[in-house]
PDB file of C-alpha atoms in Angstrom:
ATOM      1  CA  MET A   1       0.000   0.000   0.000  1.00 39.00           C
ATOM      2  CA  ALA A   2       1.239   3.482  -0.796  1.00 44.00           C
ATOM      3  CA  ASP A   3       2.684   5.664   1.937  1.00 62.00           C
ATOM      4  CA  THR A   4       0.697   8.872   1.496  1.00 89.00           C
ATOM      5  CA  THR A   5      -2.945   9.661   0.968  1.00 92.00           C
ATOM      6  CA  SER A   6      -2.139  11.346  -2.351  1.00 93.00           C
ATOM      7  CA  ASP A   7      -0.331   8.216  -3.561  1.00 93.00           C
ATOM      8  CA  ILE A   8      -3.242   5.993  -2.560  1.00 92.00           C
ATOM      9  CA  LEU A   9      -5.707   8.212  -4.400  1.00 94.00           C
ATOM     10  CA  LYS A  10      -3.513   8.303  -7.513  1.00 94.00           C
ATOM     11  CA  ASP A  11      -2.974   4.528  -7.372  1.00 91.00           C
ATOM     12  CA  ASN A  12      -6.761   4.147  -7.429  1.00 91.00           C
ATOM     13  CA  ASN A  13      -7.185   6.588 -10.325  1.00 93.00           C
ATOM     14  CA  LEU A  14      -8.901   9.189  -8.163  1.00 94.00           C
ATOM     15  CA  ARG A  15      -8.404  12.913  -8.378  1.00 95.00           C
ATOM     16  CA  VAL A  16      -6.527  14.224  -5.355  1.00 95.00           C
ATOM     17  CA  THR A  17      -8.621  16.729  -3.378  1.00 96.00           C
ATOM     18  CA  SER A  18      -8.202  18.036   0.142  1.00 96.00           C
ATOM     19  CA  CYS A  19     -11.407  16.322   1.292  1.00 97.00           C
ATOM     20  CA  ARG A  20     -10.387  12.957  -0.135  1.00 96.00           C
ATOM     21  CA  ARG A  21      -6.947  13.242   1.445  1.00 96.00           C
ATOM     22  CA  ASP A  22      -8.398  14.212   4.830  1.00 97.00           C
ATOM     23  CA  VAL A  23     -11.089  11.506   4.838  1.00 97.00           C
ATOM     24  CA  LEU A  24      -8.503   8.891   3.885  1.00 96.00           C
ATOM     25  CA  ALA A  25      -6.092  10.168   6.545  1.00 96.00           C
ATOM     26  CA  THR A  26      -8.871   9.954   9.149  1.00 96.00           C
ATOM     27  CA  PHE A  27      -9.517   6.303   8.267  1.00 95.00           C
ATOM     28  CA  MET A  28      -5.799   5.540   8.356  1.00 93.00           C
ATOM     29  CA  GLY A  29      -5.355   7.273  11.706  1.00 93.00           C
ATOM     30  CA  LYS A  30      -8.347   5.721  13.476  1.00 91.00           C
ATOM     31  CA  LYS A  31      -7.952   2.141  12.176  1.00 88.00           C
ATOM     32  CA  VAL A  32     -11.577   1.350  13.081  1.00 93.00           C
ATOM     33  CA  ALA A  33     -14.854   1.560  11.187  1.00 94.00           C
ATOM     34  CA  LEU A  34     -16.255   5.092  11.031  1.00 96.00           C
ATOM     35  CA  SER A  35     -19.743   6.399  10.342  1.00 95.00           C
ATOM     36  CA  HIS A  36     -20.559   9.421   8.234  1.00 96.00           C
ATOM     37  CA  ALA A  37     -21.276  11.256  11.500  1.00 95.00           C
ATOM     38  CA  ASP A  38     -17.838  10.297  12.879  1.00 95.00           C
ATOM     39  CA  LEU A  39     -16.170  11.753   9.801  1.00 97.00           C
ATOM     40  CA  GLU A  40     -18.381  14.821   9.864  1.00 96.00           C
ATOM     41  CA  GLU A  41     -17.406  15.464  13.491  1.00 96.00           C
ATOM     42  CA  ALA A  42     -13.708  14.987  12.774  1.00 95.00           C
ATOM     43  CA  LEU A  43     -13.712  17.155   9.640  1.00 96.00           C
ATOM     44  CA  LYS A  44     -16.552  19.620  10.264  1.00 92.00           C
ATOM     45  CA  GLU A  45     -14.334  22.676  10.259  1.00 94.00           C
ATOM     46  CA  ASN A  46     -13.156  22.005   6.702  1.00 95.00           C
ATOM     47  CA  PHE A  47     -15.942  20.141   4.861  1.00 96.00           C
ATOM     48  CA  ASP A  48     -19.730  19.972   4.884  1.00 95.00           C
ATOM     49  CA  ARG A  49     -21.717  16.762   5.251  1.00 95.00           C
ATOM     50  CA  VAL A  50     -22.569  16.520   1.531  1.00 96.00           C
ATOM     51  CA  THR A  51     -18.920  16.726   0.481  1.00 96.00           C
ATOM     52  CA  ILE A  52     -18.028  13.992   2.982  1.00 97.00           C
ATOM     53  CA  TYR A  53     -20.957  11.863   1.772  1.00 97.00           C
ATOM     54  CA  ARG A  54     -19.826  12.209  -1.855  1.00 97.00           C
ATOM     55  CA  THR A  55     -16.293  11.270  -0.868  1.00 97.00           C
ATOM     56  CA  LEU A  56     -17.562   8.131   0.903  1.00 97.00           C
ATOM     57  CA  LYS A  57     -19.611   7.212  -2.171  1.00 97.00           C
ATOM     58  CA  THR A  58     -16.570   7.643  -4.426  1.00 97.00           C
ATOM     59  CA  PHE A  59     -14.401   5.590  -2.066  1.00 96.00           C
ATOM     60  CA  LEU A  60     -17.011   2.787  -2.005  1.00 94.00           C
ATOM     61  CA  GLU A  61     -17.219   2.749  -5.797  1.00 94.00           C
ATOM     62  CA  SER A  62     -13.406   2.682  -6.024  1.00 93.00           C
ATOM     63  CA  ASP A  63     -13.098  -0.136  -3.492  1.00 90.00           C
ATOM     64  CA  LEU A  64     -11.047   1.980  -1.066  1.00 93.00           C
ATOM     65  CA  ILE A  65     -13.570   1.379   1.726  1.00 93.00           C
ATOM     66  CA  HIS A  66     -16.319  -1.120   2.424  1.00 91.00           C
ATOM     67  CA  LYS A  67     -19.505  -1.021   4.472  1.00 91.00           C
ATOM     68  CA  VAL A  68     -19.442  -2.500   7.940  1.00 89.00           C
ATOM     69  CA  LEU A  69     -22.688  -3.414   9.648  1.00 82.00           C
ATOM     70  CA  ASP A  70     -22.786  -3.740  13.411  1.00 82.00           C
ATOM     71  CA  ASP A  71     -25.557  -3.855  15.983  1.00 85.00           C
ATOM     72  CA  SER A  72     -25.925  -0.051  16.119  1.00 84.00           C
ATOM     73  CA  GLY A  73     -28.006   0.112  12.951  1.00 85.00           C
ATOM     74  CA  ILE A  74     -25.700   2.858  11.666  1.00 89.00           C
ATOM     75  CA  THR A  75     -23.718   2.200   8.518  1.00 91.00           C
ATOM     76  CA  LYS A  76     -20.023   2.394   9.152  1.00 94.00           C
ATOM     77  CA  TYR A  77     -17.147   2.217   6.718  1.00 94.00           C
ATOM     78  CA  ALA A  78     -13.703   0.681   6.994  1.00 92.00           C
ATOM     79  CA  LEU A  79     -10.585   1.115   4.942  1.00 91.00           C
ATOM     80  CA  CYS A  80      -9.934  -1.806   2.600  1.00 85.00           C
ATOM     81  CA  VAL A  81      -6.651  -3.648   2.739  1.00 69.00           C
ATOM     82  CA  HIS A  82      -5.450  -4.450  -0.767  1.00 56.00           C
ATOM     83  CA  ASP A  83      -3.132  -7.269  -1.662  1.00 48.00           C
ATOM     84  CA  SER A  84      -0.228  -5.705  -3.521  1.00 45.00           C
ATOM     85  CA  SER A  85      -0.413  -8.397  -6.210  1.00 41.00           C
ATOM     86  CA  GLU A  86      -4.000  -7.659  -7.209  1.00 44.00           C
ATOM     87  CA  HIS A  87      -6.360  -4.710  -7.063  1.00 42.00           C
ATOM     88  CA  HIS A  88      -9.524  -6.582  -6.072  1.00 45.00           C
ATOM     89  CA  HIS A  89      -9.848  -8.006  -2.602  1.00 52.00           C
ATOM     90  CA  ASP A  90     -12.407  -9.856  -0.514  1.00 57.00           C
ATOM     91  CA  HIS A  91     -14.711  -7.993   1.870  1.00 68.00           C
ATOM     92  CA  GLU A  92     -15.899 -11.239   3.398  1.00 75.00           C
ATOM     93  CA  HIS A  93     -14.064 -11.223   6.697  1.00 82.00           C
ATOM     94  CA  VAL A  94     -15.064 -10.990  10.341  1.00 87.00           C
ATOM     95  CA  HIS A  95     -15.907  -7.680  11.970  1.00 90.00           C
ATOM     96  CA  PHE A  96     -15.450  -7.244  15.719  1.00 92.00           C
ATOM     97  CA  LYS A  97     -17.346  -4.765  17.887  1.00 93.00           C
ATOM     98  CA  CYS A  98     -16.010  -3.978  21.326  1.00 94.00           C
ATOM     99  CA  GLU A  99     -18.645  -3.723  24.048  1.00 94.00           C
ATOM    100  CA  GLU A 100     -16.386  -1.424  26.080  1.00 95.00           C
ATOM    101  CA  CYS A 101     -15.170   1.256  23.639  1.00 94.00           C
ATOM    102  CA  GLY A 102     -17.814   0.707  20.945  1.00 92.00           C
ATOM    103  CA  ASN A 103     -15.264   0.497  18.118  1.00 93.00           C
ATOM    104  CA  THR A 104     -15.852  -1.876  15.231  1.00 92.00           C
ATOM    105  CA  SER A 105     -12.829  -3.207  13.390  1.00 90.00           C
ATOM    106  CA  CYS A 106     -12.022  -5.641  10.598  1.00 87.00           C
ATOM    107  CA  ILE A 107     -10.270  -8.886  11.359  1.00 88.00           C
ATOM    108  CA  GLN A 108      -8.746  -9.632   7.962  1.00 82.00           C
ATOM    109  CA  GLU A 109      -7.141 -12.876   9.100  1.00 86.00           C
ATOM    110  CA  ILE A 110     -10.493 -14.663   9.439  1.00 85.00           C
ATOM    111  CA  ASN A 111     -12.493 -15.308   6.272  1.00 78.00           C
ATOM    112  CA  LEU A 112     -16.173 -16.150   6.420  1.00 82.00           C
ATOM    113  CA  PRO A 113     -17.070 -19.809   5.907  1.00 83.00           C
ATOM    114  CA  LYS A 114     -18.649 -20.928   2.640  1.00 85.00           C
ATOM    115  CA  ILE A 115     -22.416 -20.820   2.912  1.00 87.00           C
ATOM    116  CA  SER A 116     -24.554 -22.916   0.563  1.00 90.00           C
ATOM    117  CA  LEU A 117     -27.975 -21.368   0.136  1.00 93.00           C
ATOM    118  CA  PRO A 118     -31.073 -23.292  -0.942  1.00 96.00           C
ATOM    119  CA  GLU A 119     -31.976 -23.278  -4.630  1.00 95.00           C
ATOM    120  CA  GLY A 120     -33.401 -19.984  -5.791  1.00 95.00           C
ATOM    121  CA  TYR A 121     -31.500 -17.831  -3.290  1.00 95.00           C
ATOM    122  CA  ILE A 122     -28.711 -15.577  -4.502  1.00 92.00           C
ATOM    123  CA  ALA A 123     -26.160 -14.239  -2.016  1.00 86.00           C
ATOM    124  CA  LYS A 124     -24.985 -10.687  -2.668  1.00 82.00           C
ATOM    125  CA  GLU A 125     -23.102  -9.988   0.536  1.00 78.00           C
ATOM    126  CA  LYS A 126     -22.118 -11.814   3.719  1.00 81.00           C
ATOM    127  CA  SER A 127     -21.095 -10.458   7.077  1.00 80.00           C
ATOM    128  CA  LEU A 128     -20.255 -11.829  10.478  1.00 86.00           C
ATOM    129  CA  LEU A 129     -20.117  -9.673  13.574  1.00 89.00           C
ATOM    130  CA  VAL A 130     -18.349 -10.873  16.681  1.00 92.00           C
ATOM    131  CA  MET A 131     -18.945  -8.883  19.860  1.00 94.00           C
ATOM    132  CA  GLY A 132     -16.786  -8.842  22.949  1.00 95.00           C
ATOM    133  CA  ILE A 133     -13.872  -6.927  24.416  1.00 96.00           C
ATOM    134  CA  CYS A 134     -11.105  -5.713  22.081  1.00 93.00           C
ATOM    135  CA  LYS A 135      -7.422  -6.200  22.800  1.00 92.00           C
ATOM    136  CA  ASN A 136      -7.000  -2.538  23.846  1.00 91.00           C
ATOM    137  CA  CYS A 137      -9.843  -2.664  26.380  1.00 94.00           C
ATOM    138  CA  SER A 138      -8.939  -6.103  27.757  1.00 90.00           C
ATOM    139  CA  GLN A 139      -5.494  -4.985  28.951  1.00 87.00           C
TER     140      GLN A 139
END
């Protein structure tokens, strides 16, 4: 993965803007899933909610972030980890929500099991949420 936000944007064929750089830097700094409201709070002095929303939409379409669903009912987003050998990657991994701090994070090391659906059903997306105490809160 590239070292700077500008490099990451360029590597993904995205125009470099201050909002895109700042949203990306926020994801990289927090290392947990963030909601639109989280980003709006962190960046409210520089960007309005619509600009942040459009940036999230662009990042989703470009596969820079993916949606994370947890028990809050609020859509959160997490930075995608790309394999350097290929652009596309798998979003089907475990997400963990800490009951202490409330943070939701991706656990890339654990892939979801294969699920065989009955005839006539078509899977579009799978997710698995594990809840408990994260390694930071358990120490």
